[in-house]
Coordinates of C-alpha atoms in Angstrom, one line a residue:
X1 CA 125.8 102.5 122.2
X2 CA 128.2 99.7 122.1
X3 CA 129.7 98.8 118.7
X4 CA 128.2 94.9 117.6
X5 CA 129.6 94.9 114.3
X6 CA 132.4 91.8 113.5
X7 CA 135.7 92.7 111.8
X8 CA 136.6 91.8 108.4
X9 CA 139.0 89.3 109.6
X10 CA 136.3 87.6 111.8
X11 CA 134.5 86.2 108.5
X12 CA 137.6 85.2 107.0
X13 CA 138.7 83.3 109.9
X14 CA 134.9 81.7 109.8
X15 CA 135.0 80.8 105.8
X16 CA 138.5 79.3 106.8
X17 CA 137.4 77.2 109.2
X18 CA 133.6 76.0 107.8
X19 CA 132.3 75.7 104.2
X20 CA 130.0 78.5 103.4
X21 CA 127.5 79.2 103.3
X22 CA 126.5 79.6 106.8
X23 CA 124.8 82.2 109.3
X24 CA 127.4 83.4 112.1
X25 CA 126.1 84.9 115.3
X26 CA 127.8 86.7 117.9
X27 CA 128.0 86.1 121.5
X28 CA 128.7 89.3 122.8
X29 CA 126.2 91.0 120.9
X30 CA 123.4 89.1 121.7
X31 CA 124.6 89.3 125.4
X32 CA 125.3 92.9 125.4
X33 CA 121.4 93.5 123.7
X34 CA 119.6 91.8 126.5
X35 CA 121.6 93.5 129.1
X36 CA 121.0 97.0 127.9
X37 CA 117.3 96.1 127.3
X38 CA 116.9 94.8 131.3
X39 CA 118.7 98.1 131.9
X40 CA 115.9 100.5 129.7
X41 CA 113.5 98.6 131.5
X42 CA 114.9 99.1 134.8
X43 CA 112.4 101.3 136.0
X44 CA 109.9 98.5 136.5
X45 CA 110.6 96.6 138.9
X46 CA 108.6 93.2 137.5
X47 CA 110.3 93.0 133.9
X48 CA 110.8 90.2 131.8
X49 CA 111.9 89.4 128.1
X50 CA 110.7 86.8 126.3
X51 CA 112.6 86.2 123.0
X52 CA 110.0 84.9 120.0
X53 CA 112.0 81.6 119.3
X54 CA 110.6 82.0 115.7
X55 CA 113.4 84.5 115.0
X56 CA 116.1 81.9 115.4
X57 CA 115.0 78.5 117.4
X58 CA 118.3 77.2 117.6
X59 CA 118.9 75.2 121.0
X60 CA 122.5 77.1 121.7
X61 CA 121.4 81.0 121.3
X62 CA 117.9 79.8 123.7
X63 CA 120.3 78.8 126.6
X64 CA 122.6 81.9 125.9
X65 CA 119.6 83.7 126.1
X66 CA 118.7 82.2 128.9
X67 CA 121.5 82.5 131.2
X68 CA 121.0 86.2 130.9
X69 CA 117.9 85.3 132.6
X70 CA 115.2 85.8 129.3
X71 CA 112.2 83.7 128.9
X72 CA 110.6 82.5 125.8
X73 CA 108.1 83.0 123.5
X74 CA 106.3 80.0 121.7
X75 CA 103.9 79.4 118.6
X76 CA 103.7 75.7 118.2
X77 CA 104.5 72.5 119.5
X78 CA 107.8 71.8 118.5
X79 CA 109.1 74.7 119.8
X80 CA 107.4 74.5 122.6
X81 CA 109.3 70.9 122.9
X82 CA 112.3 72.7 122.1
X83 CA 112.1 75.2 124.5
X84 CA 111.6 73.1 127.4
X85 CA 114.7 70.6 125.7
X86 CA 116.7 74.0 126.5
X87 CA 115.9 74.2 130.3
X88 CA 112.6 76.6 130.2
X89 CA 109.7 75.5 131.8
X90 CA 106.7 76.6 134.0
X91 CA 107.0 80.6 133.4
X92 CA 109.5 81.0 131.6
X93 CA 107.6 80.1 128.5
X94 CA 104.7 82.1 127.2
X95 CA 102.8 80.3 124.4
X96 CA 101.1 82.6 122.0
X97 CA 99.3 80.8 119.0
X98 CA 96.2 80.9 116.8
X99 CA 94.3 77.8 115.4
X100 CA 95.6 76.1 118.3
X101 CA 95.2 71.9 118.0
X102 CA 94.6 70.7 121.3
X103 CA 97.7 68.5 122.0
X104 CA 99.7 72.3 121.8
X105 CA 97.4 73.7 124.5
X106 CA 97.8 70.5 126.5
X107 CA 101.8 70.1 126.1
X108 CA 101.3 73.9 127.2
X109 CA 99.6 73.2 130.3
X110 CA 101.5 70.2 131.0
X111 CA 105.1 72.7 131.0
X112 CA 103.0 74.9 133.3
X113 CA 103.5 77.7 130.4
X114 CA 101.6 81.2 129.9
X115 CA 98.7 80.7 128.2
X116 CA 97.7 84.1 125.3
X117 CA 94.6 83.0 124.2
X118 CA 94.0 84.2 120.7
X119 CA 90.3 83.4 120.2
X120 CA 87.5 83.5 122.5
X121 CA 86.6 79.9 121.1
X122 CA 90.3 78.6 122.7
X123 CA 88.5 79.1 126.0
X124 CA 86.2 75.6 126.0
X125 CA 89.1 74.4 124.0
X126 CA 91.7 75.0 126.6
X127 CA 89.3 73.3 129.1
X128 CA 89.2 70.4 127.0
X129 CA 93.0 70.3 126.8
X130 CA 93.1 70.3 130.6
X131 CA 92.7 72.0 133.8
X132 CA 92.6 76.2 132.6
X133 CA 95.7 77.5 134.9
X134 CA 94.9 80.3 137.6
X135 CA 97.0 82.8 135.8
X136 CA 95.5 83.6 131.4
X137 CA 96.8 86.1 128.8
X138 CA 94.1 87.2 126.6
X139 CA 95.4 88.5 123.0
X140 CA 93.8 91.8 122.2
X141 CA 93.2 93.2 119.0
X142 CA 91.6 96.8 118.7
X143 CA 90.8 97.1 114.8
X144 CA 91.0 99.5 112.8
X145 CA 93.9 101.6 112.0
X146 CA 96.6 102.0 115.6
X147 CA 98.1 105.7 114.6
X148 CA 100.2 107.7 117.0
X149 CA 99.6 111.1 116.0
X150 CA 99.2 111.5 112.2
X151 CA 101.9 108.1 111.7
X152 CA 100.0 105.0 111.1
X153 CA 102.0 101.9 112.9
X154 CA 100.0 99.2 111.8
X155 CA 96.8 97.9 110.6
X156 CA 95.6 96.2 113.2
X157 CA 92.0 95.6 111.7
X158 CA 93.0 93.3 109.1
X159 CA 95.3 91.4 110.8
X160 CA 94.3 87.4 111.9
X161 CA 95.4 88.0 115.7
X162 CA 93.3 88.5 118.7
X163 CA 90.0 89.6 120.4
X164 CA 87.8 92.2 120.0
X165 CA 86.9 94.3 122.8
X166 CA 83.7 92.9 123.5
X167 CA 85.5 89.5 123.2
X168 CA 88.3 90.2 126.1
X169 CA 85.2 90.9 128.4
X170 CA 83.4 88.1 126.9
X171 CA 86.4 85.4 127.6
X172 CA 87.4 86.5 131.0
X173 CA 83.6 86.4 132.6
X174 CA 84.1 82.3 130.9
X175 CA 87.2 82.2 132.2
X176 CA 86.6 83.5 135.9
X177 CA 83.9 80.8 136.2
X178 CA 86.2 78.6 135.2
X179 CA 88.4 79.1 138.1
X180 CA 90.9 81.5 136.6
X181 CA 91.7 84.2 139.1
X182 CA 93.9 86.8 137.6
X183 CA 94.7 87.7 133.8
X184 CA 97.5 89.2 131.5
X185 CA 96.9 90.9 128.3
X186 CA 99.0 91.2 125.0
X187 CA 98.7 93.1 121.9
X188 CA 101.4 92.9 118.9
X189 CA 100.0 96.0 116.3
X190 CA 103.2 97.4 114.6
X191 CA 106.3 95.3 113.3
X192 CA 109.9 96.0 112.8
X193 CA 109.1 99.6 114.2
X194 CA 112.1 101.8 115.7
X195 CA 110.0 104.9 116.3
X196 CA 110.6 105.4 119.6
X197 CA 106.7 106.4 120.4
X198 CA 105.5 102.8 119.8
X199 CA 105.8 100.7 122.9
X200 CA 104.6 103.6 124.7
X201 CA 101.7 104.0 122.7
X202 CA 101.0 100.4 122.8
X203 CA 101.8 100.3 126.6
X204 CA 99.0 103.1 127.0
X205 CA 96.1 101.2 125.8
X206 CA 96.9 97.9 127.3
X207 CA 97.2 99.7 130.6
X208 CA 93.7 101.4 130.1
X209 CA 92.1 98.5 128.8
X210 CA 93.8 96.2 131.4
X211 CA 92.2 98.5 134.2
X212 CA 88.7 98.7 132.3
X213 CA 88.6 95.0 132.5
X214 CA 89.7 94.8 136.2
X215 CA 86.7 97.3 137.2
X216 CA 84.1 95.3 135.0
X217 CA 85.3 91.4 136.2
X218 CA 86.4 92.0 140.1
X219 CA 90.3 90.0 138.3
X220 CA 93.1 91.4 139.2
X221 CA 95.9 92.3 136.0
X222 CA 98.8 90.6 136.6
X223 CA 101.1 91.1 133.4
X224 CA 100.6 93.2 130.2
X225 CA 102.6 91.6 127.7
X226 CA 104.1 93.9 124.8
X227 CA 105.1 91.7 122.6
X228 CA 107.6 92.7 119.9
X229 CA 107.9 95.0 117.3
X230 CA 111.0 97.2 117.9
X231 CA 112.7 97.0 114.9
X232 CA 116.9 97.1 113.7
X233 CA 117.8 99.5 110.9
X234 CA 119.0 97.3 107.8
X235 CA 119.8 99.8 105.7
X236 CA 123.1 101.8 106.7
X237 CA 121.3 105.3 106.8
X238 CA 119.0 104.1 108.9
X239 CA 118.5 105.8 112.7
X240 CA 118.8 102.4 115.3
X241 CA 115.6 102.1 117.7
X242 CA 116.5 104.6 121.0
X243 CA 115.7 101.7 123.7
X244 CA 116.4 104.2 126.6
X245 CA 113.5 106.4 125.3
X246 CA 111.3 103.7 124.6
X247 CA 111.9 102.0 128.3
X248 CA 111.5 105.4 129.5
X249 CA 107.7 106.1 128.2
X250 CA 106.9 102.8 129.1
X251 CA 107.7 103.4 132.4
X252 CA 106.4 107.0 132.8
X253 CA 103.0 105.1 131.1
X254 CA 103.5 102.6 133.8
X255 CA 103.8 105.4 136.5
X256 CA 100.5 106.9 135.4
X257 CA 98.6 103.9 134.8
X258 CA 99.5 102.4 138.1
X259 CA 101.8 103.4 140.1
X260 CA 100.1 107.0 140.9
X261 CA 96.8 105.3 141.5
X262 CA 97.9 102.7 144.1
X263 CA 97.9 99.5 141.4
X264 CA 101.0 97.3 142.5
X265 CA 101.8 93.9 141.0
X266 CA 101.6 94.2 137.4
X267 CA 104.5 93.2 135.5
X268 CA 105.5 93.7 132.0
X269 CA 106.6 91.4 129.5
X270 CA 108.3 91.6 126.0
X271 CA 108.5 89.0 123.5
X272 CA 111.3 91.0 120.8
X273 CA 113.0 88.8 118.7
X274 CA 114.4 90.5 115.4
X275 CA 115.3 93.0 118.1
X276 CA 117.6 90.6 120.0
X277 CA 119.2 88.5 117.8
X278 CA 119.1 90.2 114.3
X279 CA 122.1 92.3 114.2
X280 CA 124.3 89.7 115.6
X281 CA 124.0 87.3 112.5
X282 CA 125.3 87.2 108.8
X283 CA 125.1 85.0 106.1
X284 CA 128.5 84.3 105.3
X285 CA 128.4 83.4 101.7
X286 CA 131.2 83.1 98.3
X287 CA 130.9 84.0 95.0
X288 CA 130.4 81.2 92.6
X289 CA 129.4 82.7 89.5
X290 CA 129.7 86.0 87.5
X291 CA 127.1 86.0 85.0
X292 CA 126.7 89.4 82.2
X293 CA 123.7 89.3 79.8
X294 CA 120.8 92.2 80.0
X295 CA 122.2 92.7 83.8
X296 CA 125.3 91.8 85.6
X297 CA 124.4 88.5 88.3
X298 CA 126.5 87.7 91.0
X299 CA 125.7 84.1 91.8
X300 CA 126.2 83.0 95.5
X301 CA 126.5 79.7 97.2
X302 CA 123.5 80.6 99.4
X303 CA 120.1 81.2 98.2
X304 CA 116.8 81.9 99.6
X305 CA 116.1 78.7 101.1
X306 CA 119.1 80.1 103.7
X307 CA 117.3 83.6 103.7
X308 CA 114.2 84.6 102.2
X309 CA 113.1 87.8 103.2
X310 CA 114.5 89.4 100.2
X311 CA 112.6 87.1 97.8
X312 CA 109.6 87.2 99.9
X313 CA 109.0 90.9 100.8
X314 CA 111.5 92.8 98.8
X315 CA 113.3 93.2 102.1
X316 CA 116.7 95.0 101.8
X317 CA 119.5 93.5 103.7
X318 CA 122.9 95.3 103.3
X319 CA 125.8 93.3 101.5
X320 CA 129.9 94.1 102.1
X321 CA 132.8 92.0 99.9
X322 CA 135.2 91.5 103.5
X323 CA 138.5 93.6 102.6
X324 CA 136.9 95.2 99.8
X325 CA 134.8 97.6 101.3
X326 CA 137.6 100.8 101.0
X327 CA 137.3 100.4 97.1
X328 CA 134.7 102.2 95.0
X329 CA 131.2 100.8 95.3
X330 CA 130.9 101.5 91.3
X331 CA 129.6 98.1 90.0
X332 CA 125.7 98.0 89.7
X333 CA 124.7 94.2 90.6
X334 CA 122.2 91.7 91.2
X335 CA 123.2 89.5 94.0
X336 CA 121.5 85.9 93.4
X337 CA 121.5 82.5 94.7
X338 CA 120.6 79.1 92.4
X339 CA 116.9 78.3 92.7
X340 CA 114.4 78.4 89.4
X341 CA 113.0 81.5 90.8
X342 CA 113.2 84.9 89.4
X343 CA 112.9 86.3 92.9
X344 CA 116.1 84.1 94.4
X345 CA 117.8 87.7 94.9
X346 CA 119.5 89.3 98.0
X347 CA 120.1 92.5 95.8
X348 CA 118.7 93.9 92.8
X349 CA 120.8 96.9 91.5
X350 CA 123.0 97.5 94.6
X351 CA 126.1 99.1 93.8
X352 CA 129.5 97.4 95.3
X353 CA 132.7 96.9 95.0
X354 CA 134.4 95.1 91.9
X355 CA 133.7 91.4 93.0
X356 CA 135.0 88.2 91.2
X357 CA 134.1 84.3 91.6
X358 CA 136.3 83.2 95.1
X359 CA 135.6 86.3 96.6
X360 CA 133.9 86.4 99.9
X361 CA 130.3 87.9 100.8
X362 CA 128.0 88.4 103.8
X363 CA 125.2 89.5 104.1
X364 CA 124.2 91.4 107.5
X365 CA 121.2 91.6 109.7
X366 CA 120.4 87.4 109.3
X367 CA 120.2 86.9 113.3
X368 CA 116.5 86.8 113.2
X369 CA 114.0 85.5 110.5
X370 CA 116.9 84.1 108.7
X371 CA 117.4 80.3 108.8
X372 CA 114.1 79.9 110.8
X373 CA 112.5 80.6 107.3
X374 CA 114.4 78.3 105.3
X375 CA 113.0 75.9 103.6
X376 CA 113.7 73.0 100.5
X377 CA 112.6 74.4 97.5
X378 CA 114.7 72.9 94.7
X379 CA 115.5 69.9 96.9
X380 CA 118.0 72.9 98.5
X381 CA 119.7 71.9 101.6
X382 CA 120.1 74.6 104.6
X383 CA 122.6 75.5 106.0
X384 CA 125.1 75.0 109.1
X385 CA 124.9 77.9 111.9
X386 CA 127.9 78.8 113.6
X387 CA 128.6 81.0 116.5
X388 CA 131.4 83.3 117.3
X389 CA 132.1 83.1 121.0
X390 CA 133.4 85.8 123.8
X391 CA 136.6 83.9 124.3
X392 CA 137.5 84.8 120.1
X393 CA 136.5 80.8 119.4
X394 CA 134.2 79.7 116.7
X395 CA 131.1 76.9 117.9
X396 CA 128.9 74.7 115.3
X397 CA 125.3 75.3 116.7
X398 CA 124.1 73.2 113.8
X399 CA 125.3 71.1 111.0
X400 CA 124.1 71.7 107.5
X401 CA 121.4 69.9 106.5
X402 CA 122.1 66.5 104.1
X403 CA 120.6 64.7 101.3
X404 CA 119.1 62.2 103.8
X405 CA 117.6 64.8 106.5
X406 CA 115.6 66.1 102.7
X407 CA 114.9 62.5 102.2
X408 CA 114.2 61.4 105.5
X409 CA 110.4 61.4 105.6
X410 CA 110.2 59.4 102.6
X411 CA 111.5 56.0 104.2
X412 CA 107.6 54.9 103.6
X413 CA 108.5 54.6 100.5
X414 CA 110.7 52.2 98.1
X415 CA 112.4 55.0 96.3
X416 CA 114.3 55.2 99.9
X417 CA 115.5 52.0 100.2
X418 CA 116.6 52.1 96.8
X419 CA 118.6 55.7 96.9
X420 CA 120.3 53.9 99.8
X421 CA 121.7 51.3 97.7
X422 CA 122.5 53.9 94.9
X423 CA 124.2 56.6 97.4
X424 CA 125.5 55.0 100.5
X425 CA 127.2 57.0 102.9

């Protein structure tokens, strides 16, 4: 397994170079991911990636990501616009949404995009939009409770995505007289998972249910579409997903499913994301304040608005002090950012090193989920990505945000003109 963590002097380098805070991403890594998931994969011969652009839409990891031949995943318009913006089109994108407004499904059609329908009403809805494509994805969702063995992976019943049973049969008898002339199907039923028995598992019952709808419809299944959920370990402790044995049951699945019974032509497809990119960034913060009432705060330049997983599901993301890390982790902290929110913490009571105002801070495992979910609480402006490239050199992917991108929808408005007067640039 190759090493992707950055060295110590890396994020010094980086703080020297651009005002934190920032997220910094490397190359290699993301590079060296994609690779070693093609090679897992190798023993289907029609495989294809598809990296969720949610995790981290940002225009210069897309075209890395697609010069090692990946395709992308989409959930809206704008980064469906995006996407094509970055040199995807026709099948290279697959665009998977729900509560679909039909100027998405007919930008969609117009790319020549993968269709998932979500809902069996997005069938008269796509033939609205425009002519329905030969080729569909149906999004399956089995209900209940998906367990493998006595593990439950997900609760797949009260989730807002996909199609009954009854449904799938229900949309592709509309959709064959429609014109539609072979189908894919997709399931997404577990997240952030790195039990290797997952995919597998998943890969099982698409493959039965993909044959089951091939007998009863006369369509041939051209794609089953995996869709992500192979998750990173953020905590330290915590075992890493084993890709080889999850490519491998897919592919023995595969064997069984098709291969052995004479079925040829069905590709698979993944859509990871927090898989692909999250390791490879950081929030690369400083130390602003030291703060000691009932607790001991360590107040950061970043705050939630640059990450807010930890405010919004308690997630844990680890935290190292860059040069620090050899002295005893014996200080019991809450790491914070400035928002007039309680829950505008990286870290509650994480032991680390003695830390002081200057000192710098990063926060790992930001490469997915991370900026994407920013947002302008506060009037809080996000901020700049950076990359760290193979030749050793740093790139801006993205400037920080500045008073007058915040402001910038309100030039309907007098206030506007007047701020500009007050605050020129």
């Amino acid at each position: 397994m190759p090493n992707f963590s950055l060295s110590d002097s890396v994020f010094f380098e980086a703080a020297a170079q651009y005002r934190t805070p920032f997220h910094l991403y490397d190359e290699r890594g993301i590079r060296q991911t994609v690779r070693r998931l093609k090679e897992a994969f190798g023993g289907i011969s029609d495989f294809r990636e598809y990296f969720a652009v949610k995790a981290l839409p940002t225009p210069g990891i897309l075209r890395l990501l697609r010069e090692e031949g990946c395709g992308v995943d989409c959930a809206s318009l704008t980064e469906l616009m995006l996407s094509s913006a970055c040199g995807f089109t026709g099948g290279d994108i697959m665009f998977s949404a729900n509560d679909v407004p039909p100027e998405e499904f007919a930008l969609a059609l117009c790319l020549g995009a993968y269709i998932n329908l979500d809902d069996l009403t997005h069938v008269p809805a796509l033939a609205q939009a425009g002519p329905v494509p030969k080729e569909i994805c149906l999004r399956f969702n089995p209900g209940g409770v998906f367990r493998i063995g006595n593990t439950i992976m997900g609760d797949p019943g009260d989730a807002k995505y996909g199609m009954t049973r009854p449904q799938l049969s229900q949309a592709l008898a509309q959709l064959k007289a429609l014109g539609v002339e072979r189908f894919g199907l997709h399931s997404f039923l577990s997240s952030n998972t790195t039990d290797p028995a997952y995919y597998p598992a998943l890969a099982r019952l698409l493959f039965q249910t993909g044959r089951e709808l091939m007998d009863e419809t006369g369509l041939p299944l051209s794609f089953v579409n995996l869709s992500g959920g192979i998750g990173i370990p953020y905590r330290p402790d915590q075992p890493e997903a084993d890709l080889e044995a999850i490519g491998a049951g897919v592919c023995a699945e595969y064997d069984k499913a098709f291969t052995r019974q004479g079925i040829q032509g069905v590709a698979i497809k993944t859509e990871l994301g927090r898989y692909m990119t999250g390791p490879h960034g950081w929030l690369v913060t400083h130390v602003v304040n030291e703060k000691h009432i009932y607790k001991h705060y360590l107040g950061l330049d970043a705050s939630a608005c640059d990450l807010m997983r930890p405010a919004m599901y308690g997630a844990y993301h680890h935290i190292t002090l860059p040069g620090k890390e050899h002295l005893p982790h014996d200080e019991q902290v809450d790491v914070t950012g400035s928002l007039c929110e309680n829950n505008d913490k990286f870290a509650v009571d994480r032991m680390l090193p003695h830390a002081a105002v200057g000192d710098l801070l990063v926060i790992h495992d930001t490469g997915a989920h991370g900026l994407s979910m920013g947002y302008n609480y506060n009037g809080k402006l996000r901020c700049k990505e950076v990359l760290y490239r193979e030749d050793g050199f740093f790139e801006l992917l993205r400037r920080a945000e500045t008073p007058w991108d915040y402001f910038a929808t309100l030039d309907v408005d007098p206030a506007y003109r007047r701020m500009r007067d007050l605050y020129p640039d």
